[in-house]
Amino acid sequence: MSDVAIELFSSLSATPLPAELWPFGNDALIPLDRWLEFVIVDIIVQYCRPFFQVLSDSIRIVLNGIQWFFVDAVHPLTLLMGLLTIAWQIAGRNTAIFSVVAMAVVGAIGAWDDAMVTLSLILTAVILCAVVGIPLGIWTASNKHAERAARPVLDAMQTLPAFVYLVPVVMLFGTGEVPGTIVTFVFAVPPLIRLTNIGIRGVPSDVVEASRAFGATPRQTLWQVQVPLAMPTILAGINQSLMLALSMVVIASLIAVGGLGQMVNRGIGRLDIGLAGVGGISIVILAIVLDRITQALGNAGADALPWKERGPLGALRKLFTGRRSPAATS
């Protein structure tokens, strides 16, 4: 490679460049690989092992609980009824019917258990994204120095190929579903931080000033004015994190994560197009169902009511309280 570069430089230059003066050879001038190995293996892995063990155990408890609920505790028909109710409440009747039919198709093609394992991993990763990403987004929105420091880190996290995350995660946490959840979280959290930041900064300044003029403290202004007004943007960030988490399913299967990604991985390894196709189609169906439901969270329905005031829950509220909706009384 260096010989080609010397010849190219010499052809463009009036005086040929001696080989010994060419600075870039096969040996790196900056041993970045050895520095990274020293930092990760000799420092972080050796001295921070108890912290990573506690973090791994905490995530395993949440993941095993969600997976037990979806795979072992509840019958698939009961889960479909629950999906019908939740989707009807949040996204309307048509989306609810579509969601139930779509997930029934996943079960009919023999991918129900794998889909539930994948759903457990995704929900755990998205919960981690919400716990970490929303506070970080609020913090960067209220602190210019934090926003400037976080911007290049988020750029790097969104630019790095997803495969790059596998190496340090495997070195720190090993293989299995917990490392798969962690690598999915790292890949999916940047959009939530950015959109939370944008949502908080997008609140009109006159609204913020008015709340302060009426005596609200900074904490009250944040939680009672800025966060509610920014909620549609924050929910859009959660939707983006959910979709990125789904896109990470197949890559995470390379570190022994089960579910639909492992089905696709096995199909590729055996050149079994049927097995890979079933896994891929099931991932697409799961993504469409989750996308339709989460997109509707931040939108008012056709009757201009928030999701809490419509659907089965709205009917129960009116039944027990006797209160009529604003749309009905107008």
mmCIF file of C-alpha atoms in Angstrom:
data_model
loop_
_atom_site.group_PDB
_atom_site.id
_atom_site.type_symbol
_atom_site.label_atom_id
_atom_site.label_comp_id
_atom_site.label_asym_id
_atom_site.label_seq_id
_atom_site.Cartn_x
_atom_site.Cartn_y
_atom_site.Cartn_z
ATOM 1 C CA MET A 1 0.000 0.000 0.000
ATOM 2 C CA SER A 2 2.838 2.357 0.908
ATOM 3 C CA ASP A 3 4.673 1.485 -2.380
ATOM 4 C CA VAL A 4 1.571 2.475 -4.352
ATOM 5 C CA ALA A 5 1.340 5.733 -2.429
ATOM 6 C CA ILE A 6 5.042 6.506 -3.016
ATOM 7 C CA GLU A 7 4.694 5.867 -6.743
ATOM 8 C CA LEU A 8 1.554 8.016 -6.925
ATOM 9 C CA PHE A 9 3.205 10.865 -5.007
ATOM 10 C CA SER A 10 6.377 10.602 -7.093
ATOM 11 C CA SER A 11 4.404 10.705 -10.351
ATOM 12 C CA LEU A 12 2.687 13.911 -9.226
ATOM 13 C CA SER A 13 5.826 15.506 -7.805
ATOM 14 C CA ALA A 14 8.837 16.934 -9.639
ATOM 15 C CA THR A 15 11.277 15.106 -7.329
ATOM 16 C CA PRO A 16 10.717 11.447 -6.396
ATOM 17 C CA LEU A 17 9.986 10.789 -2.744
ATOM 18 C CA PRO A 18 12.471 8.430 -1.024
ATOM 19 C CA ALA A 19 10.778 5.405 0.499
ATOM 20 C CA GLU A 20 12.353 6.002 3.891
ATOM 21 C CA LEU A 21 10.733 9.457 4.117
ATOM 22 C CA TRP A 22 7.194 8.150 3.566
ATOM 23 C CA PRO A 23 5.581 8.355 6.982
ATOM 24 C CA PHE A 24 2.683 5.961 6.471
ATOM 25 C CA GLY A 25 3.597 2.287 6.249
ATOM 26 C CA ASN A 26 1.936 -0.875 7.328
ATOM 27 C CA ASP A 27 2.793 -0.103 10.937
ATOM 28 C CA ALA A 28 0.492 2.473 12.515
ATOM 29 C CA LEU A 29 2.122 5.667 13.729
ATOM 30 C CA ILE A 30 -0.605 6.020 16.350
ATOM 31 C CA PRO A 31 -1.225 2.620 18.028
ATOM 32 C CA LEU A 32 -4.904 3.302 18.663
ATOM 33 C CA ASP A 33 -5.741 -0.416 18.733
ATOM 34 C CA ARG A 34 -3.289 -1.047 21.592
ATOM 35 C CA TRP A 35 -4.562 2.005 23.474
ATOM 36 C CA LEU A 36 -8.169 0.826 23.202
ATOM 37 C CA GLU A 37 -7.190 -2.684 24.284
ATOM 38 C CA PHE A 38 -5.272 -1.279 27.246
ATOM 39 C CA VAL A 39 -8.171 0.945 28.346
ATOM 40 C CA ILE A 40 -10.906 -1.679 27.906
ATOM 41 C CA VAL A 41 -9.092 -4.879 28.932
ATOM 42 C CA ASP A 42 -6.459 -3.727 31.422
ATOM 43 C CA ILE A 43 -8.403 -0.935 33.117
ATOM 44 C CA ILE A 44 -12.173 -1.116 32.632
ATOM 45 C CA VAL A 45 -12.591 -4.916 32.633
ATOM 46 C CA GLN A 46 -10.125 -5.438 35.477
ATOM 47 C CA TYR A 47 -11.166 -2.673 37.852
ATOM 48 C CA CYS A 48 -14.844 -2.094 37.027
ATOM 49 C CA ARG A 49 -15.977 -5.732 36.968
ATOM 50 C CA PRO A 50 -18.185 -5.418 40.124
ATOM 51 C CA PHE A 51 -20.046 -2.447 38.620
ATOM 52 C CA PHE A 52 -20.715 -4.278 35.359
ATOM 53 C CA GLN A 53 -21.788 -7.385 37.280
ATOM 54 C CA VAL A 54 -24.370 -5.369 39.252
ATOM 55 C CA LEU A 55 -25.570 -3.686 36.054
ATOM 56 C CA SER A 56 -25.826 -7.037 34.284
ATOM 57 C CA ASP A 57 -27.771 -8.628 37.151
ATOM 58 C CA SER A 58 -30.206 -5.680 37.296
ATOM 59 C CA ILE A 59 -30.924 -5.871 33.581
ATOM 60 C CA ARG A 60 -31.254 -9.663 33.781
ATOM 61 C CA ILE A 61 -33.953 -9.347 36.463
ATOM 62 C CA VAL A 62 -36.029 -6.963 34.322
ATOM 63 C CA LEU A 63 -35.469 -8.964 31.130
ATOM 64 C CA ASN A 64 -36.299 -12.328 32.729
ATOM 65 C CA GLY A 65 -39.454 -10.879 34.301
ATOM 66 C CA ILE A 66 -40.748 -9.475 31.003
ATOM 67 C CA GLN A 67 -39.776 -12.645 29.126
ATOM 68 C CA TRP A 68 -41.465 -14.850 31.736
ATOM 69 C CA PHE A 69 -44.655 -12.816 31.340
ATOM 70 C CA PHE A 70 -44.756 -13.025 27.541
ATOM 71 C CA VAL A 71 -43.464 -16.596 27.082
ATOM 72 C CA ASP A 72 -44.532 -18.646 30.119
ATOM 73 C CA ALA A 73 -47.090 -16.855 32.270
ATOM 74 C CA VAL A 74 -49.770 -15.708 29.832
ATOM 75 C CA HIS A 75 -51.506 -17.749 27.144
ATOM 76 C CA PRO A 76 -51.091 -16.385 23.593
ATOM 77 C CA LEU A 77 -54.871 -15.834 23.243
ATOM 78 C CA THR A 78 -54.845 -13.758 26.428
ATOM 79 C CA LEU A 79 -51.925 -11.741 25.054
ATOM 80 C CA LEU A 80 -53.866 -11.141 21.840
ATOM 81 C CA MET A 81 -56.869 -9.933 23.866
ATOM 82 C CA GLY A 82 -54.580 -7.626 25.820
ATOM 83 C CA LEU A 83 -53.068 -6.357 22.573
ATOM 84 C CA LEU A 84 -56.564 -5.721 21.197
ATOM 85 C CA THR A 85 -57.509 -3.675 24.265
ATOM 86 C CA ILE A 86 -54.258 -1.679 24.416
ATOM 87 C CA ALA A 87 -54.164 -0.968 20.680
ATOM 88 C CA TRP A 88 -57.864 0.020 20.674
ATOM 89 C CA GLN A 89 -57.297 2.317 23.626
ATOM 90 C CA ILE A 90 -54.227 4.006 22.161
ATOM 91 C CA ALA A 91 -54.554 3.815 18.390
ATOM 92 C CA GLY A 92 -58.193 3.103 17.629
ATOM 93 C CA ARG A 93 -60.327 0.181 16.542
ATOM 94 C CA ASN A 94 -58.872 -0.330 13.058
ATOM 95 C CA THR A 95 -55.286 -0.451 14.313
ATOM 96 C CA ALA A 96 -56.362 -2.839 17.079
ATOM 97 C CA ILE A 97 -57.930 -5.262 14.591
ATOM 98 C CA PHE A 98 -54.885 -5.020 12.306
ATOM 99 C CA SER A 99 -52.495 -5.628 15.224
ATOM 100 C CA VAL A 100 -54.328 -8.733 16.417
ATOM 101 C CA VAL A 101 -54.547 -10.179 12.893
ATOM 102 C CA ALA A 102 -50.866 -9.418 12.245
ATOM 103 C CA MET A 103 -49.671 -11.057 15.465
ATOM 104 C CA ALA A 104 -51.981 -14.027 14.809
ATOM 105 C CA VAL A 105 -50.180 -14.413 11.469
ATOM 106 C CA VAL A 106 -46.855 -14.454 13.359
ATOM 107 C CA GLY A 107 -48.196 -17.271 15.509
ATOM 108 C CA ALA A 108 -49.614 -19.109 12.496
ATOM 109 C CA ILE A 109 -46.236 -19.221 10.739
ATOM 110 C CA GLY A 110 -44.584 -20.731 13.818
ATOM 111 C CA ALA A 111 -42.675 -17.740 15.161
ATOM 112 C CA TRP A 112 -44.762 -16.811 18.219
ATOM 113 C CA ASP A 113 -42.300 -17.863 20.940
ATOM 114 C CA ASP A 114 -39.346 -16.269 19.138
ATOM 115 C CA ALA A 115 -41.387 -13.092 18.608
ATOM 116 C CA MET A 116 -42.169 -12.911 22.332
ATOM 117 C CA VAL A 117 -38.466 -13.348 23.194
ATOM 118 C CA THR A 118 -37.613 -10.536 20.773
ATOM 119 C CA LEU A 119 -40.420 -8.365 22.165
ATOM 120 C CA SER A 120 -39.080 -8.891 25.705
ATOM 121 C CA LEU A 121 -35.583 -7.822 24.668
ATOM 122 C CA ILE A 122 -36.860 -4.769 22.810
ATOM 123 C CA LEU A 123 -39.125 -3.611 25.630
ATOM 124 C CA THR A 124 -36.277 -3.983 28.154
ATOM 125 C CA ALA A 125 -33.944 -1.978 25.911
ATOM 126 C CA VAL A 126 -36.566 0.740 25.353
ATOM 127 C CA ILE A 127 -37.220 0.979 29.107
ATOM 128 C CA LEU A 128 -33.474 1.514 29.598
ATOM 129 C CA CYS A 129 -33.521 4.119 26.813
ATOM 130 C CA ALA A 130 -36.359 6.009 28.522
ATOM 131 C CA VAL A 131 -34.718 5.836 31.972
ATOM 132 C CA VAL A 132 -31.389 7.129 30.652
ATOM 133 C CA GLY A 133 -32.273 9.076 27.499
ATOM 134 C CA ILE A 134 -35.071 11.355 28.725
ATOM 135 C CA PRO A 135 -33.154 12.752 31.753
ATOM 136 C CA LEU A 136 -30.044 13.211 29.592
ATOM 137 C CA GLY A 137 -32.107 15.019 26.940
ATOM 138 C CA ILE A 138 -33.626 17.326 29.556
ATOM 139 C CA TRP A 139 -30.186 17.992 31.053
ATOM 140 C CA THR A 140 -28.593 18.833 27.709
ATOM 141 C CA ALA A 141 -31.538 21.112 26.876
ATOM 142 C CA SER A 142 -31.017 23.111 30.066
ATOM 143 C CA ASN A 143 -27.209 23.212 30.003
ATOM 144 C CA LYS A 144 -25.312 24.564 26.987
ATOM 145 C CA HIS A 145 -21.989 23.065 28.079
ATOM 146 C CA ALA A 146 -23.554 19.620 28.483
ATOM 147 C CA GLU A 147 -25.211 19.970 25.078
ATOM 148 C CA ARG A 148 -21.868 20.840 23.426
ATOM 149 C CA ALA A 149 -20.147 17.908 25.146
ATOM 150 C CA ALA A 150 -22.906 15.442 24.291
ATOM 151 C CA ARG A 151 -23.210 16.412 20.615
ATOM 152 C CA PRO A 152 -19.979 14.753 19.318
ATOM 153 C CA VAL A 153 -20.622 11.689 21.475
ATOM 154 C CA LEU A 154 -24.129 11.289 20.004
ATOM 155 C CA ASP A 155 -22.733 11.881 16.509
ATOM 156 C CA ALA A 156 -20.217 9.086 17.040
ATOM 157 C CA MET A 157 -22.844 6.738 18.502
ATOM 158 C CA GLN A 158 -25.154 7.276 15.514
ATOM 159 C CA THR A 159 -22.338 7.033 12.946
ATOM 160 C CA LEU A 160 -20.456 3.976 14.208
ATOM 161 C CA PRO A 161 -21.466 0.736 12.480
ATOM 162 C CA ALA A 162 -23.643 -1.399 14.713
ATOM 163 C CA PHE A 163 -21.169 -4.299 14.583
ATOM 164 C CA VAL A 164 -18.540 -2.168 16.334
ATOM 165 C CA TYR A 165 -20.593 -2.145 19.529
ATOM 166 C CA LEU A 166 -20.467 -5.934 19.790
ATOM 167 C CA VAL A 167 -16.739 -6.193 20.617
ATOM 168 C CA PRO A 168 -16.581 -4.043 23.789
ATOM 169 C CA VAL A 169 -19.967 -5.297 25.003
ATOM 170 C CA VAL A 170 -18.847 -8.938 24.678
ATOM 171 C CA MET A 171 -15.561 -8.149 26.462
ATOM 172 C CA LEU A 172 -17.404 -6.425 29.324
ATOM 173 C CA PHE A 173 -20.560 -8.567 29.649
ATOM 174 C CA GLY A 174 -19.896 -11.802 27.726
ATOM 175 C CA THR A 175 -22.510 -13.276 25.400
ATOM 176 C CA GLY A 176 -26.230 -13.886 25.797
ATOM 177 C CA GLU A 177 -29.444 -11.926 26.097
ATOM 178 C CA VAL A 178 -28.267 -9.378 28.674
ATOM 179 C CA PRO A 179 -25.324 -8.196 26.495
ATOM 180 C CA GLY A 180 -27.764 -8.185 23.573
ATOM 181 C CA THR A 181 -30.070 -5.884 25.528
ATOM 182 C CA ILE A 182 -27.167 -3.589 26.405
ATOM 183 C CA VAL A 183 -25.878 -3.330 22.838
ATOM 184 C CA THR A 184 -29.439 -2.658 21.642
ATOM 185 C CA PHE A 185 -29.792 0.087 24.247
ATOM 186 C CA VAL A 186 -26.499 1.739 23.215
ATOM 187 C CA PHE A 187 -27.545 1.688 19.573
ATOM 188 C CA ALA A 188 -31.099 2.967 20.179
ATOM 189 C CA VAL A 189 -30.702 5.673 22.842
ATOM 190 C CA PRO A 190 -29.165 8.604 20.820
ATOM 191 C CA PRO A 191 -32.389 9.589 18.948
ATOM 192 C CA LEU A 192 -34.328 9.759 22.212
ATOM 193 C CA ILE A 193 -31.710 12.074 23.759
ATOM 194 C CA ARG A 194 -31.695 14.320 20.698
ATOM 195 C CA LEU A 195 -35.489 14.513 20.323
ATOM 196 C CA THR A 196 -35.995 15.150 24.034
ATOM 197 C CA ASN A 197 -33.468 17.979 23.758
ATOM 198 C CA ILE A 198 -35.251 19.386 20.695
ATOM 199 C CA GLY A 199 -38.666 19.082 22.327
ATOM 200 C CA ILE A 200 -37.639 20.943 25.494
ATOM 201 C CA ARG A 201 -35.842 23.649 23.516
ATOM 202 C CA GLY A 202 -38.846 23.969 21.191
ATOM 203 C CA VAL A 203 -41.186 25.149 23.950
ATOM 204 C CA PRO A 204 -41.946 28.839 23.248
ATOM 205 C CA SER A 205 -39.912 31.119 25.471
ATOM 206 C CA ASP A 206 -42.927 33.357 26.189
ATOM 207 C CA VAL A 207 -44.760 30.380 27.684
ATOM 208 C CA VAL A 208 -41.780 29.633 29.937
ATOM 209 C CA GLU A 209 -41.497 33.284 30.944
ATOM 210 C CA ALA A 210 -45.218 33.457 31.678
ATOM 211 C CA SER A 211 -45.028 30.444 33.986
ATOM 212 C CA ARG A 212 -42.119 32.018 35.844
ATOM 213 C CA ALA A 213 -43.975 35.333 36.037
ATOM 214 C CA PHE A 214 -46.829 33.518 37.813
ATOM 215 C CA GLY A 215 -44.386 32.297 40.451
ATOM 216 C CA ALA A 216 -43.526 28.808 39.204
ATOM 217 C CA THR A 217 -40.185 27.436 40.319
ATOM 218 C CA PRO A 218 -37.745 26.094 37.692
ATOM 219 C CA ARG A 219 -38.712 22.540 38.665
ATOM 220 C CA GLN A 220 -42.445 23.334 38.305
ATOM 221 C CA THR A 221 -41.802 25.047 34.966
ATOM 222 C CA LEU A 222 -39.933 21.976 33.723
ATOM 223 C CA TRP A 223 -42.393 19.270 34.796
ATOM 224 C CA GLN A 224 -45.680 21.181 34.445
ATOM 225 C CA VAL A 225 -44.971 23.272 31.336
ATOM 226 C CA GLN A 226 -41.945 22.217 29.295
ATOM 227 C CA VAL A 227 -42.196 18.423 29.547
ATOM 228 C CA PRO A 228 -45.973 18.262 28.782
ATOM 229 C CA LEU A 229 -45.555 20.581 25.765
ATOM 230 C CA ALA A 230 -42.542 18.576 24.566
ATOM 231 C CA MET A 231 -44.234 15.209 25.109
ATOM 232 C CA PRO A 232 -45.185 14.608 21.423
ATOM 233 C CA THR A 233 -41.523 15.054 20.438
ATOM 234 C CA ILE A 234 -40.349 12.855 23.324
ATOM 235 C CA LEU A 235 -42.813 10.150 22.278
ATOM 236 C CA ALA A 236 -41.482 10.425 18.724
ATOM 237 C CA GLY A 237 -38.018 9.785 20.193
ATOM 238 C CA ILE A 238 -39.301 6.666 21.965
ATOM 239 C CA ASN A 239 -40.790 5.515 18.663
ATOM 240 C CA GLN A 240 -37.433 6.016 16.933
ATOM 241 C CA SER A 241 -35.612 4.123 19.689
ATOM 242 C CA LEU A 242 -38.109 1.281 19.321
ATOM 243 C CA MET A 243 -37.531 1.031 15.591
ATOM 244 C CA LEU A 244 -33.739 1.131 15.984
ATOM 245 C CA ALA A 245 -33.959 -1.575 18.633
ATOM 246 C CA LEU A 246 -35.853 -3.779 16.194
ATOM 247 C CA SER A 247 -33.232 -3.149 13.517
ATOM 248 C CA MET A 248 -30.579 -4.402 15.972
ATOM 249 C CA VAL A 249 -32.269 -7.775 16.524
ATOM 250 C CA VAL A 250 -30.426 -9.663 13.777
ATOM 251 C CA ILE A 251 -27.019 -8.154 14.626
ATOM 252 C CA ALA A 252 -27.449 -8.930 18.330
ATOM 253 C CA SER A 253 -28.121 -12.579 17.419
ATOM 254 C CA LEU A 254 -24.396 -12.870 16.580
ATOM 255 C CA ILE A 255 -23.660 -12.812 20.341
ATOM 256 C CA ALA A 256 -26.075 -15.661 21.125
ATOM 257 C CA VAL A 257 -29.259 -13.615 21.602
ATOM 258 C CA GLY A 258 -32.358 -15.701 20.925
ATOM 259 C CA GLY A 259 -35.581 -14.719 19.215
ATOM 260 C CA LEU A 260 -36.383 -13.750 15.651
ATOM 261 C CA GLY A 261 -32.849 -12.519 14.949
ATOM 262 C CA GLN A 262 -31.450 -15.934 15.829
ATOM 263 C CA MET A 263 -33.997 -17.490 13.483
ATOM 264 C CA VAL A 264 -32.742 -15.279 10.632
ATOM 265 C CA ASN A 265 -29.130 -16.002 11.592
ATOM 266 C CA ARG A 266 -29.700 -19.769 11.552
ATOM 267 C CA GLY A 267 -31.471 -19.504 8.206
ATOM 268 C CA ILE A 268 -28.522 -17.636 6.705
ATOM 269 C CA GLY A 269 -26.014 -20.108 8.156
ATOM 270 C CA ARG A 270 -27.888 -23.117 6.749
ATOM 271 C CA LEU A 271 -28.884 -21.376 3.497
ATOM 272 C CA ASP A 272 -32.463 -22.080 4.588
ATOM 273 C CA ILE A 273 -34.402 -19.295 2.905
ATOM 274 C CA GLY A 274 -37.669 -20.446 4.443
ATOM 275 C CA LEU A 275 -36.407 -20.168 8.033
ATOM 276 C CA ALA A 276 -34.738 -16.809 7.359
ATOM 277 C CA GLY A 277 -37.864 -15.561 5.568
ATOM 278 C CA VAL A 278 -40.162 -16.491 8.461
ATOM 279 C CA GLY A 279 -37.875 -14.659 10.887
ATOM 280 C CA GLY A 280 -37.543 -11.606 8.655
ATOM 281 C CA ILE A 281 -41.276 -11.325 7.926
ATOM 282 C CA SER A 282 -42.064 -11.695 11.628
ATOM 283 C CA ILE A 283 -39.645 -8.852 12.445
ATOM 284 C CA VAL A 284 -41.367 -6.632 9.878
ATOM 285 C CA ILE A 285 -44.828 -7.445 11.239
ATOM 286 C CA LEU A 286 -43.713 -6.791 14.816
ATOM 287 C CA ALA A 287 -42.150 -3.494 13.750
ATOM 288 C CA ILE A 288 -45.326 -2.327 11.968
ATOM 289 C CA VAL A 289 -47.551 -3.201 14.933
ATOM 290 C CA LEU A 290 -45.311 -1.453 17.480
ATOM 291 C CA ASP A 291 -44.845 1.549 15.191
ATOM 292 C CA ARG A 292 -48.582 2.077 14.664
ATOM 293 C CA ILE A 293 -49.338 1.864 18.373
ATOM 294 C CA THR A 294 -46.496 4.084 19.596
ATOM 295 C CA GLN A 295 -47.087 6.696 16.885
ATOM 296 C CA ALA A 296 -50.657 7.095 18.115
ATOM 297 C CA LEU A 297 -49.523 7.805 21.692
ATOM 298 C CA GLY A 298 -48.722 11.438 20.972
ATOM 299 C CA ASN A 299 -51.651 12.089 18.645
ATOM 300 C CA ALA A 300 -55.237 12.956 19.429
ATOM 301 C CA GLY A 301 -57.801 10.698 17.812
ATOM 302 C CA ALA A 302 -60.369 11.626 15.186
ATOM 303 C CA ASP A 303 -62.583 12.895 18.003
ATOM 304 C CA ALA A 304 -59.756 15.236 19.151
ATOM 305 C CA LEU A 305 -59.484 13.411 22.466
ATOM 306 C CA PRO A 306 -56.264 12.233 24.142
ATOM 307 C CA TRP A 307 -55.820 8.473 24.338
ATOM 308 C CA LYS A 308 -56.890 8.393 27.994
ATOM 309 C CA GLU A 309 -60.296 9.845 27.119
ATOM 310 C CA ARG A 310 -61.211 7.509 24.260
ATOM 311 C CA GLY A 311 -61.586 3.776 23.646
ATOM 312 C CA PRO A 312 -62.490 1.250 26.367
ATOM 313 C CA LEU A 313 -60.920 3.325 29.151
ATOM 314 C CA GLY A 314 -62.877 6.412 28.127
ATOM 315 C CA ALA A 315 -66.100 4.393 28.105
ATOM 316 C CA LEU A 316 -65.377 3.069 31.612
ATOM 317 C CA ARG A 317 -64.542 6.549 32.883
ATOM 318 C CA LYS A 318 -67.836 7.897 31.547
ATOM 319 C CA LEU A 319 -69.702 4.887 32.942
ATOM 320 C CA PHE A 320 -68.381 5.249 36.490
ATOM 321 C CA THR A 321 -68.073 9.035 36.697
ATOM 322 C CA GLY A 322 -71.014 9.994 34.505
ATOM 323 C CA ARG A 323 -68.790 12.620 32.909
ATOM 324 C CA ARG A 324 -69.309 13.372 29.261
ATOM 325 C CA SER A 325 -66.427 14.134 26.943
ATOM 326 C CA PRO A 326 -65.823 17.761 25.838
ATOM 327 C CA ALA A 327 -66.546 16.762 22.239
ATOM 328 C CA ALA A 328 -69.872 15.293 23.218
ATOM 329 C CA THR A 329 -70.918 18.301 25.298
ATOM 330 C CA SER A 330 -69.999 20.850 22.639
#
